[in-house]
Amino acid sequence: MTEAPTPLWEVFVRSRNGLAHKHAGSVHAADAQMALQAARDVYTRRGEGLSVWVVPSNAITASDPADREMLFEPTGSKIYRHPTFYEVPDEVGHM
Amino acid sequence: MSVTTTSIAVDETPLVLHLLRRADDALILGHRLSEWTGNAPTLEEDLALANIALDLIGQSRALFDYAGSLCGLDEDQLAYRRDARQYRNLLITEQLNGDFACTIARQFLYSAFIDPYWREAMSSSDATIAAIAAKAEKETAYHLRHASEWLIRLGDGTGESHRRAQAGLEELWPFTGEFFEVDAPDQSLIDAGTIPDPAELHDGWSSRINTILARATLTRPKDSWMQTGGRTGRHSEHLGHILAELQYLQRSHPGAKW
Protein backbone atom coordinates (compact mmCIF):
# COMPACT_ATOMS: atom_id res chain seq x y z
CA MET A 1 0.00 0.00 0.00
CA THR A 2 1.38 3.41 -0.87
CA GLU A 3 0.51 6.57 0.98
CA ALA A 4 0.21 9.98 -0.65
CA PRO A 5 2.90 12.29 0.71
CA THR A 6 1.64 15.02 3.02
CA PRO A 7 1.46 18.29 1.04
CA LEU A 8 4.02 21.01 1.64
CA TRP A 9 3.00 24.60 2.46
CA GLU A 10 5.00 27.80 2.47
CA VAL A 11 4.56 29.95 5.57
CA PHE A 12 4.49 33.75 5.62
CA VAL A 13 4.42 35.62 8.93
CA ARG A 14 3.63 39.28 9.53
CA SER A 15 5.34 40.45 12.68
CA ARG A 16 3.84 43.95 13.01
CA ASN A 17 1.03 46.01 11.60
CA GLY A 18 2.17 47.89 8.53
CA LEU A 19 4.85 45.35 7.60
CA ALA A 20 4.52 42.84 4.79
CA HIS A 21 4.16 39.12 5.40
CA LYS A 22 7.61 37.60 5.18
CA HIS A 23 8.55 34.09 4.17
CA ALA A 24 9.40 32.12 7.32
CA GLY A 25 9.75 28.54 6.08
CA SER A 26 7.55 25.60 5.25
CA VAL A 27 5.41 22.94 6.95
CA HIS A 28 3.83 19.65 6.00
CA ALA A 29 0.06 19.43 6.55
CA ALA A 30 -2.90 17.57 5.12
CA ASP A 31 -4.98 20.68 4.41
CA ALA A 32 -5.04 24.44 4.76
CA GLN A 33 -6.47 24.56 8.30
CA MET A 34 -3.89 22.09 9.60
CA ALA A 35 -1.16 23.99 7.76
CA LEU A 36 -2.18 27.20 9.54
CA GLN A 37 -2.02 25.43 12.91
CA ALA A 38 1.35 23.89 12.11
CA ALA A 39 2.68 27.26 10.93
CA ARG A 40 1.51 28.88 14.16
CA ASP A 41 3.09 26.12 16.22
CA VAL A 42 6.42 26.07 14.39
CA TYR A 43 7.04 29.69 13.39
CA THR A 44 5.38 31.94 15.99
CA ARG A 45 6.69 30.44 19.23
CA ARG A 46 8.62 33.52 20.29
CA GLY A 47 6.09 36.24 19.66
CA GLU A 48 7.05 36.67 16.01
CA GLY A 49 3.59 36.91 14.57
CA LEU A 50 0.37 38.85 14.35
CA SER A 51 -0.80 37.15 11.19
CA VAL A 52 0.11 33.99 9.29
CA TRP A 53 -0.44 32.99 5.66
CA VAL A 54 0.05 29.52 4.25
CA VAL A 55 0.28 28.83 0.54
CA PRO A 56 0.53 25.43 -1.15
CA SER A 57 4.16 25.14 -2.19
CA ASN A 58 3.15 23.84 -5.61
CA ALA A 59 1.18 27.07 -6.21
CA ILE A 60 4.42 29.02 -6.34
CA THR A 61 6.03 29.53 -9.75
CA ALA A 62 9.75 30.06 -9.35
CA SER A 63 12.36 31.49 -11.68
CA ASP A 64 14.76 29.01 -13.21
CA PRO A 65 18.21 29.12 -11.56
CA ALA A 66 19.68 28.69 -15.05
CA ASP A 67 18.15 32.05 -16.04
CA ARG A 68 19.92 33.86 -13.25
CA GLU A 69 22.50 35.61 -15.39
CA MET A 70 19.92 36.76 -17.92
CA LEU A 71 17.40 37.92 -15.33
CA PHE A 72 19.47 39.50 -12.62
CA GLU A 73 23.01 40.25 -13.68
CA PRO A 74 22.23 43.17 -16.03
CA THR A 75 20.97 45.22 -13.09
CA GLY A 76 24.38 45.07 -11.45
CA SER A 77 25.71 47.86 -13.65
CA LYS A 78 22.67 50.15 -13.28
CA ILE A 79 23.86 51.89 -10.16
CA TYR A 80 21.87 55.00 -11.10
CA ARG A 81 18.75 53.11 -10.08
CA HIS A 82 19.81 53.38 -6.46
CA PRO A 83 18.67 56.65 -4.87
CA THR A 84 22.19 57.54 -3.77
CA PHE A 85 22.87 60.55 -6.01
CA TYR A 86 20.80 63.14 -4.21
CA GLU A 87 22.25 65.84 -2.03
CA VAL A 88 20.05 65.92 1.06
CA PRO A 89 20.11 69.32 2.80
CA ASP A 90 21.05 69.11 6.47
CA GLU A 91 17.77 70.76 7.47
CA VAL A 92 15.86 67.71 6.25
CA GLY A 93 17.35 65.52 8.94
CA HIS A 94 16.43 61.85 8.86
CA MET A 95 14.17 60.97 6.00
CA MET B 1 14.53 4.63 65.14
CA SER B 2 13.51 7.72 63.26
CA VAL B 3 12.85 7.76 59.53
CA THR B 4 13.57 10.92 57.59
CA THR B 5 11.58 11.85 54.52
CA THR B 6 11.86 14.55 51.91
CA SER B 7 8.07 14.70 51.65
CA ILE B 8 6.21 17.73 52.94
CA ALA B 9 2.82 18.09 54.56
CA VAL B 10 0.36 20.60 53.09
CA ASP B 11 -2.38 22.32 55.04
CA GLU B 12 -5.20 21.85 52.51
CA THR B 13 -7.79 24.53 53.08
CA PRO B 14 -10.58 24.32 50.47
CA LEU B 15 -8.88 26.98 48.34
CA VAL B 16 -5.41 25.43 48.58
CA LEU B 17 -6.90 22.03 47.80
CA HIS B 18 -8.68 23.30 44.70
CA LEU B 19 -5.62 25.17 43.46
CA LEU B 20 -3.58 21.98 43.88
CA ARG B 21 -6.18 19.97 41.97
CA ARG B 22 -6.03 22.33 38.99
CA ALA B 23 -2.24 22.73 39.23
CA ASP B 24 -1.70 18.97 39.38
CA ASP B 25 -3.97 18.46 36.34
CA ALA B 26 -1.86 20.89 34.35
CA LEU B 27 1.51 19.63 35.60
CA ILE B 28 0.82 15.93 35.06
CA LEU B 29 -0.80 16.40 31.65
CA GLY B 30 2.02 18.74 30.65
CA HIS B 31 4.54 16.14 31.73
CA ARG B 32 2.76 13.43 29.77
CA LEU B 33 2.72 15.59 26.64
CA SER B 34 6.40 16.40 27.07
CA GLU B 35 7.09 12.68 26.62
CA TRP B 36 6.20 13.16 22.94
CA THR B 37 9.16 15.48 22.44
CA GLY B 38 11.38 13.83 19.87
CA ASN B 39 8.82 11.05 19.31
CA ALA B 40 5.85 12.77 17.66
CA PRO B 41 4.72 11.61 14.20
CA THR B 42 5.98 14.77 12.50
CA LEU B 43 8.28 17.64 13.38
CA GLU B 44 5.31 20.02 13.27
CA GLU B 45 3.40 17.97 15.87
CA ASP B 46 6.52 17.51 17.95
CA LEU B 47 6.61 21.28 18.39
CA ALA B 48 2.84 21.63 18.76
CA LEU B 49 2.70 19.10 21.61
CA ALA B 50 5.77 20.62 23.27
CA ASN B 51 4.13 24.06 23.05
CA ILE B 52 0.97 22.73 24.70
CA ALA B 53 3.03 20.97 27.37
CA LEU B 54 4.80 24.23 28.16
CA ASP B 55 1.51 26.14 28.31
CA LEU B 56 0.21 23.61 30.84
CA ILE B 57 3.36 23.59 32.94
CA GLY B 58 3.22 27.40 32.97
CA GLN B 59 -0.37 27.25 34.22
CA SER B 60 0.64 24.81 36.95
CA ARG B 61 3.39 27.18 38.07
CA ALA B 62 0.98 30.09 38.45
CA LEU B 63 -1.42 27.89 40.43
CA PHE B 64 1.31 26.39 42.64
CA ASP B 65 2.66 29.84 43.26
CA TYR B 66 -0.72 31.06 44.47
CA ALA B 67 -1.39 27.91 46.52
CA GLY B 68 2.07 28.16 48.06
CA SER B 69 1.51 31.77 49.07
CA LEU B 70 -1.54 30.61 51.06
CA CYS B 71 0.19 27.73 52.85
CA GLY B 72 3.75 28.92 53.26
CA LEU B 73 5.40 26.75 50.59
CA ASP B 74 6.92 27.45 47.19
CA GLU B 75 6.06 26.05 43.78
CA ASP B 76 9.03 23.65 43.73
CA GLN B 77 8.12 22.17 47.09
CA LEU B 78 4.53 21.65 45.96
CA ALA B 79 5.54 20.05 42.67
CA TYR B 80 8.50 17.97 43.82
CA ARG B 81 7.97 17.12 47.45
CA ARG B 82 4.47 15.66 47.58
CA ASP B 83 3.89 11.90 47.31
CA ALA B 84 1.49 10.28 44.88
CA ARG B 85 -1.20 10.11 47.56
CA GLN B 86 -0.91 13.90 47.98
CA TYR B 87 -1.36 14.53 44.25
CA ARG B 88 -4.85 15.70 43.37
CA ASN B 89 -4.90 15.46 39.57
CA LEU B 90 -7.66 13.95 37.45
CA LEU B 91 -6.88 10.33 36.60
CA ILE B 92 -7.23 11.04 32.86
CA THR B 93 -4.16 13.30 32.95
CA GLU B 94 -1.83 10.54 34.18
CA GLN B 95 -2.94 7.87 31.71
CA LEU B 96 -0.34 6.60 29.27
CA ASN B 97 -0.03 8.54 26.02
CA GLY B 98 -0.86 5.47 23.94
CA ASP B 99 -0.68 6.21 20.24
CA PHE B 100 -1.05 9.68 18.73
CA ALA B 101 -4.82 9.25 18.33
CA CYS B 102 -5.18 8.36 22.02
CA THR B 103 -3.16 11.40 23.06
CA ILE B 104 -5.32 13.62 20.85
CA ALA B 105 -8.50 12.07 22.27
CA ARG B 106 -7.30 12.79 25.82
CA GLN B 107 -6.33 16.33 24.91
CA PHE B 108 -9.72 16.89 23.29
CA LEU B 109 -11.78 15.54 26.19
CA TYR B 110 -9.80 17.54 28.75
CA SER B 111 -9.59 20.78 26.76
CA ALA B 112 -13.32 20.72 26.01
CA PHE B 113 -13.83 20.81 29.77
CA ILE B 114 -11.03 23.04 30.99
CA ASP B 115 -11.36 25.81 28.41
CA PRO B 116 -14.96 26.70 29.42
CA TYR B 117 -13.91 26.23 33.06
CA TRP B 118 -11.23 28.92 32.73
CA ARG B 119 -13.60 31.19 30.81
CA GLU B 120 -16.06 31.00 33.71
CA ALA B 121 -13.27 31.40 36.26
CA MET B 122 -12.34 34.74 34.67
CA SER B 123 -15.23 36.21 36.67
CA SER B 124 -14.12 34.59 39.94
CA SER B 125 -14.57 36.62 43.11
CA ASP B 126 -10.88 35.84 43.75
CA ALA B 127 -8.81 38.33 41.73
CA THR B 128 -5.75 36.04 41.47
CA ILE B 129 -7.82 33.15 40.14
CA ALA B 130 -9.49 35.52 37.68
CA ALA B 131 -6.09 36.67 36.41
CA ILE B 132 -4.70 33.13 36.11
CA ALA B 133 -7.89 32.11 34.29
CA ALA B 134 -7.67 34.98 31.81
CA LYS B 135 -4.16 33.92 30.80
CA ALA B 136 -4.91 30.20 30.78
CA GLU B 137 -8.08 30.51 28.72
CA LYS B 138 -6.27 31.95 25.72
CA GLU B 139 -3.96 28.94 25.79
CA THR B 140 -6.60 26.28 26.33
CA ALA B 141 -8.77 27.75 23.57
CA TYR B 142 -5.98 26.88 21.15
CA HIS B 143 -5.43 23.46 22.75
CA LEU B 144 -9.08 22.72 22.13
CA ARG B 145 -8.94 23.84 18.52
CA HIS B 146 -5.74 21.90 17.88
CA ALA B 147 -7.12 18.68 19.35
CA SER B 148 -10.56 19.10 17.71
CA GLU B 149 -9.13 19.58 14.22
CA TRP B 150 -6.86 16.56 14.64
CA LEU B 151 -9.67 14.39 15.99
CA ILE B 152 -11.87 15.31 13.02
CA ARG B 153 -9.13 14.32 10.58
CA LEU B 154 -8.20 11.13 12.40
CA GLY B 155 -11.83 10.05 12.73
CA ASP B 156 -12.70 10.96 9.17
CA GLY B 157 -9.35 9.86 7.77
CA THR B 158 -8.34 6.29 6.96
CA GLY B 159 -9.86 3.12 8.38
CA GLU B 160 -6.79 2.75 10.58
CA SER B 161 -6.88 6.31 11.98
CA HIS B 162 -10.63 6.02 12.61
CA ARG B 163 -10.17 2.75 14.48
CA ARG B 164 -7.39 4.22 16.64
CA ALA B 165 -9.30 7.42 17.43
CA GLN B 166 -12.39 5.44 18.43
CA ALA B 167 -10.28 3.11 20.59
CA GLY B 168 -8.71 6.11 22.34
CA LEU B 169 -12.13 7.59 23.09
CA GLU B 170 -13.46 4.29 24.44
CA GLU B 171 -10.47 3.86 26.71
CA LEU B 172 -10.59 7.38 28.12
CA TRP B 173 -14.35 7.91 28.37
CA PRO B 174 -14.65 6.33 31.87
CA PHE B 175 -12.28 9.04 33.14
CA THR B 176 -14.51 11.94 32.08
CA GLY B 177 -16.90 11.62 35.02
CA GLU B 178 -14.22 13.05 37.28
CA PHE B 179 -14.36 16.43 35.49
CA PHE B 180 -17.75 17.08 37.05
CA GLU B 181 -17.19 15.82 40.60
CA VAL B 182 -17.88 18.26 43.43
CA ASP B 183 -17.07 17.49 47.06
CA ALA B 184 -17.70 19.59 50.19
CA PRO B 185 -14.53 21.74 49.94
CA ASP B 186 -15.19 22.56 46.27
CA GLN B 187 -18.86 23.25 47.01
CA SER B 188 -17.87 25.88 49.57
CA LEU B 189 -15.78 27.63 46.89
CA ILE B 190 -18.60 27.40 44.35
CA ASP B 191 -21.01 28.92 46.87
CA ALA B 192 -18.55 31.76 47.48
CA GLY B 193 -18.21 32.47 43.74
CA THR B 194 -14.51 31.56 43.83
CA ILE B 195 -14.63 28.76 41.25
CA PRO B 196 -17.13 27.74 38.56
CA ASP B 197 -19.67 25.00 39.23
CA PRO B 198 -18.64 22.12 36.94
CA ALA B 199 -22.25 20.90 36.83
CA GLU B 200 -23.11 24.05 34.90
CA LEU B 201 -20.38 23.27 32.37
CA HIS B 202 -21.64 19.78 31.63
CA ASP B 203 -24.19 20.59 28.93
CA GLY B 204 -21.75 22.77 27.01
CA TRP B 205 -19.04 20.11 27.27
CA SER B 206 -21.42 17.42 26.14
CA SER B 207 -22.67 19.32 23.11
CA ARG B 208 -19.11 20.27 22.11
CA ILE B 209 -18.17 16.57 22.25
CA ASN B 210 -21.21 15.66 20.13
CA THR B 211 -20.46 18.32 17.51
CA ILE B 212 -16.83 17.36 17.02
CA LEU B 213 -17.46 13.60 17.14
CA ALA B 214 -20.19 13.98 14.49
CA ARG B 215 -17.76 15.81 12.20
CA ALA B 216 -15.14 13.17 12.96
CA THR B 217 -17.64 10.35 12.15
CA LEU B 218 -16.78 8.90 15.56
CA THR B 219 -19.25 7.35 18.00
CA ARG B 220 -19.76 8.84 21.45
CA PRO B 221 -18.97 6.09 23.97
CA LYS B 222 -21.78 4.96 26.25
CA ASP B 223 -21.86 6.40 29.75
CA SER B 224 -21.38 3.60 32.24
CA TRP B 225 -19.24 3.16 35.34
CA MET B 226 -16.90 6.09 35.83
CA GLN B 227 -13.42 6.08 37.34
CA THR B 228 -12.86 8.21 40.42
CA GLY B 229 -10.21 8.83 43.06
CA GLY B 230 -7.69 11.32 41.66
CA ARG B 231 -9.08 14.24 43.64
CA THR B 232 -8.48 12.40 46.93
CA GLY B 233 -5.09 10.95 45.99
CA ARG B 234 -6.18 7.47 44.90
CA HIS B 235 -4.33 7.11 41.61
CA SER B 236 -3.65 4.55 38.95
CA GLU B 237 -0.25 2.85 38.94
CA HIS B 238 1.01 5.34 36.35
CA LEU B 239 1.36 8.37 38.62
CA GLY B 240 4.14 6.88 40.75
CA HIS B 241 6.25 6.34 37.63
CA ILE B 242 5.66 9.92 36.50
CA LEU B 243 6.62 11.32 39.90
CA ALA B 244 9.74 9.14 40.06
CA GLU B 245 11.00 10.81 36.90
CA LEU B 246 9.65 14.27 37.75
CA GLN B 247 10.88 14.41 41.35
CA TYR B 248 14.10 12.41 41.57
CA LEU B 249 16.42 15.41 41.49
CA GLN B 250 14.66 17.37 44.23
CA ARG B 251 14.25 14.17 46.25
CA SER B 252 17.98 13.41 45.99
CA HIS B 253 19.07 17.02 46.50
CA PRO B 254 16.24 18.84 48.29
CA GLY B 255 16.24 22.55 47.51
CA ALA B 256 18.74 22.23 44.64
CA LYS B 257 18.72 25.25 42.33
CA TRP B 258 19.90 25.72 38.77
mmCIF file of N, CA, C and O in Angstrom, chain B residues 37-89:
data_model
loop_
_atom_site.group_PDB
_atom_site.id
_atom_site.type_symbol
_atom_site.label_atom_id
_atom_site.label_comp_id
_atom_site.label_asym_id
_atom_site.label_seq_id
_atom_site.Cartn_x
_atom_site.Cartn_y
_atom_site.Cartn_z
ATOM 1 N N THR B 37 8.091 14.696 23.052
ATOM 2 C CA THR B 37 9.164 15.482 22.444
ATOM 3 C C THR B 37 10.223 14.553 21.851
ATOM 4 O O THR B 37 10.778 13.708 22.548
ATOM 5 N N GLY B 38 10.448 14.708 20.563
ATOM 6 C CA GLY B 38 11.383 13.829 19.871
ATOM 7 C C GLY B 38 10.757 12.559 19.344
ATOM 8 O O GLY B 38 11.396 11.804 18.609
ATOM 9 N N ASN B 39 9.493 12.293 19.721
ATOM 10 C CA ASN B 39 8.822 11.051 19.311
ATOM 11 C C ASN B 39 7.542 11.267 18.523
ATOM 12 O O ASN B 39 6.888 10.304 18.131
ATOM 13 N N ALA B 40 7.138 12.525 18.315
ATOM 14 C CA ALA B 40 5.854 12.770 17.661
ATOM 15 C C ALA B 40 5.918 12.339 16.196
ATOM 16 O O ALA B 40 6.997 12.190 15.636
ATOM 17 N N PRO B 41 4.738 12.133 15.578
ATOM 18 C CA PRO B 41 4.724 11.610 14.202
ATOM 19 C C PRO B 41 5.403 12.540 13.195
ATOM 20 O O PRO B 41 5.944 12.067 12.215
ATOM 21 N N THR B 42 5.326 13.831 13.418
ATOM 22 C CA THR B 42 5.981 14.771 12.500
ATOM 23 C C THR B 42 6.665 15.854 13.322
ATOM 24 O O THR B 42 6.340 16.058 14.491
ATOM 25 N N LEU B 43 7.590 16.549 12.685
ATOM 26 C CA LEU B 43 8.283 17.638 13.378
ATOM 27 C C LEU B 43 7.279 18.704 13.821
ATOM 28 O O LEU B 43 7.377 19.251 14.922
ATOM 29 N N GLU B 44 6.293 18.991 12.954
ATOM 30 C CA GLU B 44 5.309 20.018 13.267
ATOM 31 C C GLU B 44 4.554 19.660 14.550
ATOM 32 O O GLU B 44 4.330 20.511 15.419
ATOM 33 N N GLU B 45 4.151 18.388 14.676
ATOM 34 C CA GLU B 45 3.398 17.971 15.869
ATOM 35 C C GLU B 45 4.298 17.861 17.086
ATOM 36 O O GLU B 45 3.856 18.037 18.222
ATOM 37 N N ASP B 46 5.557 17.548 16.853
ATOM 38 C CA ASP B 46 6.519 17.514 17.951
ATOM 39 C C ASP B 46 6.518 18.876 18.651
ATOM 40 O O ASP B 46 6.434 18.980 19.883
ATOM 41 N N LEU B 47 6.598 19.929 17.833
ATOM 42 C CA LEU B 47 6.614 21.285 18.385
ATOM 43 C C LEU B 47 5.255 21.659 18.967
ATOM 44 O O LEU B 47 5.173 22.295 20.021
ATOM 45 N N ALA B 48 4.184 21.274 18.280
ATOM 46 C CA ALA B 48 2.842 21.629 18.756
ATOM 47 C C ALA B 48 2.598 21.031 20.143
ATOM 48 O O ALA B 48 2.111 21.717 21.054
ATOM 49 N N LEU B 49 2.944 19.753 20.318
ATOM 50 C CA LEU B 49 2.701 19.100 21.605
ATOM 51 C C LEU B 49 3.624 19.662 22.684
ATOM 52 O O LEU B 49 3.224 19.816 23.840
ATOM 53 N N ALA B 50 4.851 20.002 22.301
ATOM 54 C CA ALA B 50 5.766 20.622 23.274
ATOM 55 C C ALA B 50 5.249 22.004 23.682
ATOM 56 O O ALA B 50 5.323 22.382 24.855
ATOM 57 N N ASN B 51 4.707 22.756 22.722
ATOM 58 C CA ASN B 51 4.125 24.064 23.052
ATOM 59 C C ASN B 51 2.995 23.911 24.061
ATOM 60 O O ASN B 51 2.892 24.683 25.023
ATOM 61 N N ILE B 52 2.114 22.940 23.807
ATOM 62 C CA ILE B 52 0.966 22.735 24.700
ATOM 63 C C ILE B 52 1.453 22.299 26.078
ATOM 64 O O ILE B 52 0.959 22.779 27.106
ATOM 65 N N ALA B 53 2.459 21.419 26.093
ATOM 66 C CA ALA B 53 3.025 20.974 27.370
ATOM 67 C C ALA B 53 3.547 22.172 28.159
ATOM 68 O O ALA B 53 3.298 22.298 29.363
ATOM 69 N N LEU B 54 4.235 23.068 27.469
ATOM 70 C CA LEU B 54 4.800 24.233 28.157
ATOM 71 C C LEU B 54 3.709 25.179 28.639
ATOM 72 O O LEU B 54 3.824 25.770 29.726
ATOM 73 N N ASP B 55 2.647 25.340 27.852
ATOM 74 C CA ASP B 55 1.507 26.140 28.315
ATOM 75 C C ASP B 55 0.980 25.574 29.637
ATOM 76 O O ASP B 55 0.722 26.313 30.597
ATOM 77 N N LEU B 56 0.806 24.248 29.663
ATOM 78 C CA LEU B 56 0.208 23.614 30.843
ATOM 79 C C LEU B 56 1.137 23.715 32.047
ATOM 80 O O LEU B 56 0.687 23.991 33.169
ATOM 81 N N ILE B 57 2.422 23.504 31.823
ATOM 82 C CA ILE B 57 3.361 23.592 32.944
ATOM 83 C C ILE B 57 3.411 25.031 33.459
ATOM 84 O O ILE B 57 3.495 25.273 34.665
ATOM 85 N N GLY B 58 3.290 25.998 32.552
ATOM 86 C CA GLY B 58 3.222 27.402 32.972
ATOM 87 C C GLY B 58 1.985 27.670 33.822
ATOM 88 O O GLY B 58 2.051 28.379 34.841
ATOM 89 N N GLN B 59 0.850 27.092 33.412
ATOM 90 C CA GLN B 59 -0.370 27.251 34.217
ATOM 91 C C GLN B 59 -0.185 26.639 35.597
ATOM 92 O O GLN B 59 -0.610 27.205 36.613
ATOM 93 N N SER B 60 0.450 25.467 35.640
ATOM 94 C CA SER B 60 0.635 24.814 36.945
ATOM 95 C C SER B 60 1.512 25.683 37.844
ATOM 96 O O SER B 60 1.273 25.782 39.046
ATOM 97 N N ARG B 61 2.511 26.330 37.257
ATOM 98 C CA ARG B 61 3.392 27.177 38.074
ATOM 99 C C ARG B 61 2.617 28.336 38.708
ATOM 100 O O ARG B 61 2.802 28.650 39.887
ATOM 101 N N ALA B 62 1.762 28.969 37.909
ATOM 102 C CA ALA B 62 0.982 30.089 38.450
ATOM 103 C C ALA B 62 0.076 29.616 39.588
ATOM 104 O O ALA B 62 -0.074 30.300 40.617
ATOM 105 N N LEU B 63 -0.507 28.428 39.409
ATOM 106 C CA LEU B 63 -1.418 27.893 40.429
ATOM 107 C C LEU B 63 -0.655 27.446 41.679
ATOM 108 O O LEU B 63 -1.101 27.697 42.804
ATOM 109 N N PHE B 64 0.482 26.781 41.489
ATOM 110 C CA PHE B 64 1.308 26.388 42.644
ATOM 111 C C PHE B 64 1.783 27.612 43.412
ATOM 112 O O PHE B 64 1.842 27.620 44.641
ATOM 113 N N ASP B 65 2.147 28.626 42.644
ATOM 114 C CA ASP B 65 2.661 29.839 43.264
ATOM 115 C C ASP B 65 1.602 30.455 44.192
ATOM 116 O O ASP B 65 1.886 30.834 45.334
ATOM 117 N N TYR B 66 0.366 30.497 43.674
ATOM 118 C CA TYR B 66 -0.717 31.062 44.474
ATOM 119 C C TYR B 66 -1.033 30.153 45.667
ATOM 120 O O TYR B 66 -1.148 30.619 46.808
ATOM 121 N N ALA B 67 -1.123 28.840 45.415
ATOM 122 C CA ALA B 67 -1.393 27.905 46.517
ATOM 123 C C ALA B 67 -0.307 28.015 47.580
ATOM 124 O O ALA B 67 -0.589 28.056 48.782
ATOM 125 N N GLY B 68 0.944 28.088 47.124
ATOM 126 C CA GLY B 68 2.067 28.158 48.059
ATOM 127 C C GLY B 68 2.029 29.410 48.915
ATOM 128 O O GLY B 68 2.381 29.381 50.102
ATOM 129 N N SER B 69 1.569 30.513 48.311
ATOM 130 C CA SER B 69 1.509 31.768 49.067
ATOM 131 C C SER B 69 0.467 31.685 50.186
ATOM 132 O O SER B 69 0.521 32.429 51.154
ATOM 133 N N LEU B 70 -0.484 30.761 50.045
ATOM 134 C CA LEU B 70 -1.535 30.608 51.058
ATOM 135 C C LEU B 70 -1.148 29.617 52.151
ATOM 136 O O LEU B 70 -1.763 29.579 53.212
ATOM 137 N N CYS B 71 -0.155 28.758 51.856
ATOM 138 C CA CYS B 71 0.187 27.726 52.846
ATOM 139 C C CYS B 71 1.665 27.727 53.202
ATOM 140 O O CYS B 71 2.165 26.771 53.797
ATOM 141 N N GLY B 72 2.371 28.777 52.815
ATOM 142 C CA GLY B 72 3.754 28.916 53.263
ATOM 143 C C GLY B 72 4.746 27.996 52.584
ATOM 144 O O GLY B 72 5.750 27.612 53.186
ATOM 145 N N LEU B 73 4.472 27.615 51.329
ATOM 146 C CA LEU B 73 5.397 26.755 50.590
ATOM 147 C C LEU B 73 5.680 27.401 49.241
ATOM 148 O O LEU B 73 4.972 28.321 48.832
ATOM 149 N N ASP B 74 6.695 26.892 48.522
ATOM 150 C CA ASP B 74 6.917 27.447 47.195
ATOM 151 C C ASP B 74 6.540 26.425 46.120
ATOM 152 O O ASP B 74 6.243 25.272 46.413
ATOM 153 N N GLU B 75 6.567 26.893 44.871
ATOM 154 C CA GLU B 75 6.062 26.053 43.784
ATOM 155 C C GLU B 75 6.875 24.767 43.647
ATOM 156 O O GLU B 75 6.327 23.708 43.361
ATOM 157 N N ASP B 76 8.195 24.848 43.856
ATOM 158 C CA ASP B 76 9.027 23.647 43.728
ATOM 159 C C ASP B 76 8.694 22.623 44.808
ATOM 160 O O ASP B 76 8.634 21.418 44.540
ATOM 161 N N GLN B 77 8.485 23.114 46.017
ATOM 162 C CA GLN B 77 8.116 22.173 47.086
ATOM 163 C C GLN B 77 6.804 21.475 46.761
ATOM 164 O O GLN B 77 6.665 20.260 46.937
ATOM 165 N N LEU B 78 5.841 22.241 46.255
ATOM 166 C CA LEU B 78 4.528 21.647 45.959
ATOM 167 C C LEU B 78 4.622 20.660 44.803
ATOM 168 O O LEU B 78 3.947 19.627 44.788
ATOM 169 N N ALA B 79 5.444 20.948 43.828
ATOM 170 C CA ALA B 79 5.543 20.049 42.667
ATOM 171 C C ALA B 79 6.397 18.826 42.980
ATOM 172 O O ALA B 79 6.069 17.709 42.562
ATOM 173 N N TYR B 80 7.486 19.024 43.718
ATOM 174 C CA TYR B 80 8.502 17.967 43.818
ATOM 175 C C TYR B 80 8.525 17.221 45.136
ATOM 176 O O TYR B 80 9.230 16.231 45.273
ATOM 177 N N ARG B 81 7.808 17.717 46.124
ATOM 178 C CA ARG B 81 7.974 17.118 47.455
ATOM 179 C C ARG B 81 6.669 16.535 47.993
ATOM 180 O O ARG B 81 6.565 16.255 49.191
ATOM 181 N N ARG B 82 5.675 16.368 47.147
ATOM 182 C CA ARG B 82 4.469 15.656 47.583
ATOM 183 C C ARG B 82 4.469 14.245 47.000
ATOM 184 O O ARG B 82 4.870 14.051 45.843
ATOM 185 N N ASP B 83 3.989 13.283 47.778
ATOM 186 C CA ASP B 83 3.893 11.903 47.305
ATOM 187 C C ASP B 83 2.660 11.725 46.424
ATOM 188 O O ASP B 83 1.789 12.591 46.381
ATOM 189 N N ALA B 84 2.606 10.560 45.778
ATOM 190 C CA ALA B 84 1.486 10.279 44.877
ATOM 191 C C ALA B 84 0.140 10.451 45.587
ATOM 192 O O ALA B 84 -0.802 10.997 45.023
ATOM 193 N N ARG B 85 0.075 10.018 46.838
ATOM 194 C CA ARG B 85 -1.203 10.114 47.563
ATOM 195 C C ARG B 85 -1.582 11.560 47.875
ATOM 196 O O ARG B 85 -2.725 11.847 48.217
ATOM 197 N N GLN B 86 -0.619 12.469 47.764
ATOM 198 C CA GLN B 86 -0.910 13.895 47.977
ATOM 199 C C GLN B 86 -1.224 14.604 46.670
ATOM 200 O O GLN B 86 -1.581 15.782 46.687
ATOM 201 N N TYR B 87 -1.024 13.918 45.556
ATOM 202 C CA TYR B 87 -1.359 14.527 44.254
ATOM 203 C C TYR B 87 -2.866 14.463 44.043
ATOM 204 O O TYR B 87 -3.506 13.485 44.400
ATOM 205 N N ARG B 88 -3.397 15.542 43.452
ATOM 206 C CA ARG B 88 -4.855 15.695 43.374
ATOM 207 C C ARG B 88 -5.370 15.740 41.936
ATOM 208 O O ARG B 88 -6.493 16.170 41.687
ATOM 209 N N ASN B 89 -4.514 15.336 40.987
ATOM 210 C CA ASN B 89 -4.895 15.458 39.571
ATOM 211 C C ASN B 89 -5.978 14.463 39.167
ATOM 212 O O ASN B 89 -6.117 13.387 39.757
#
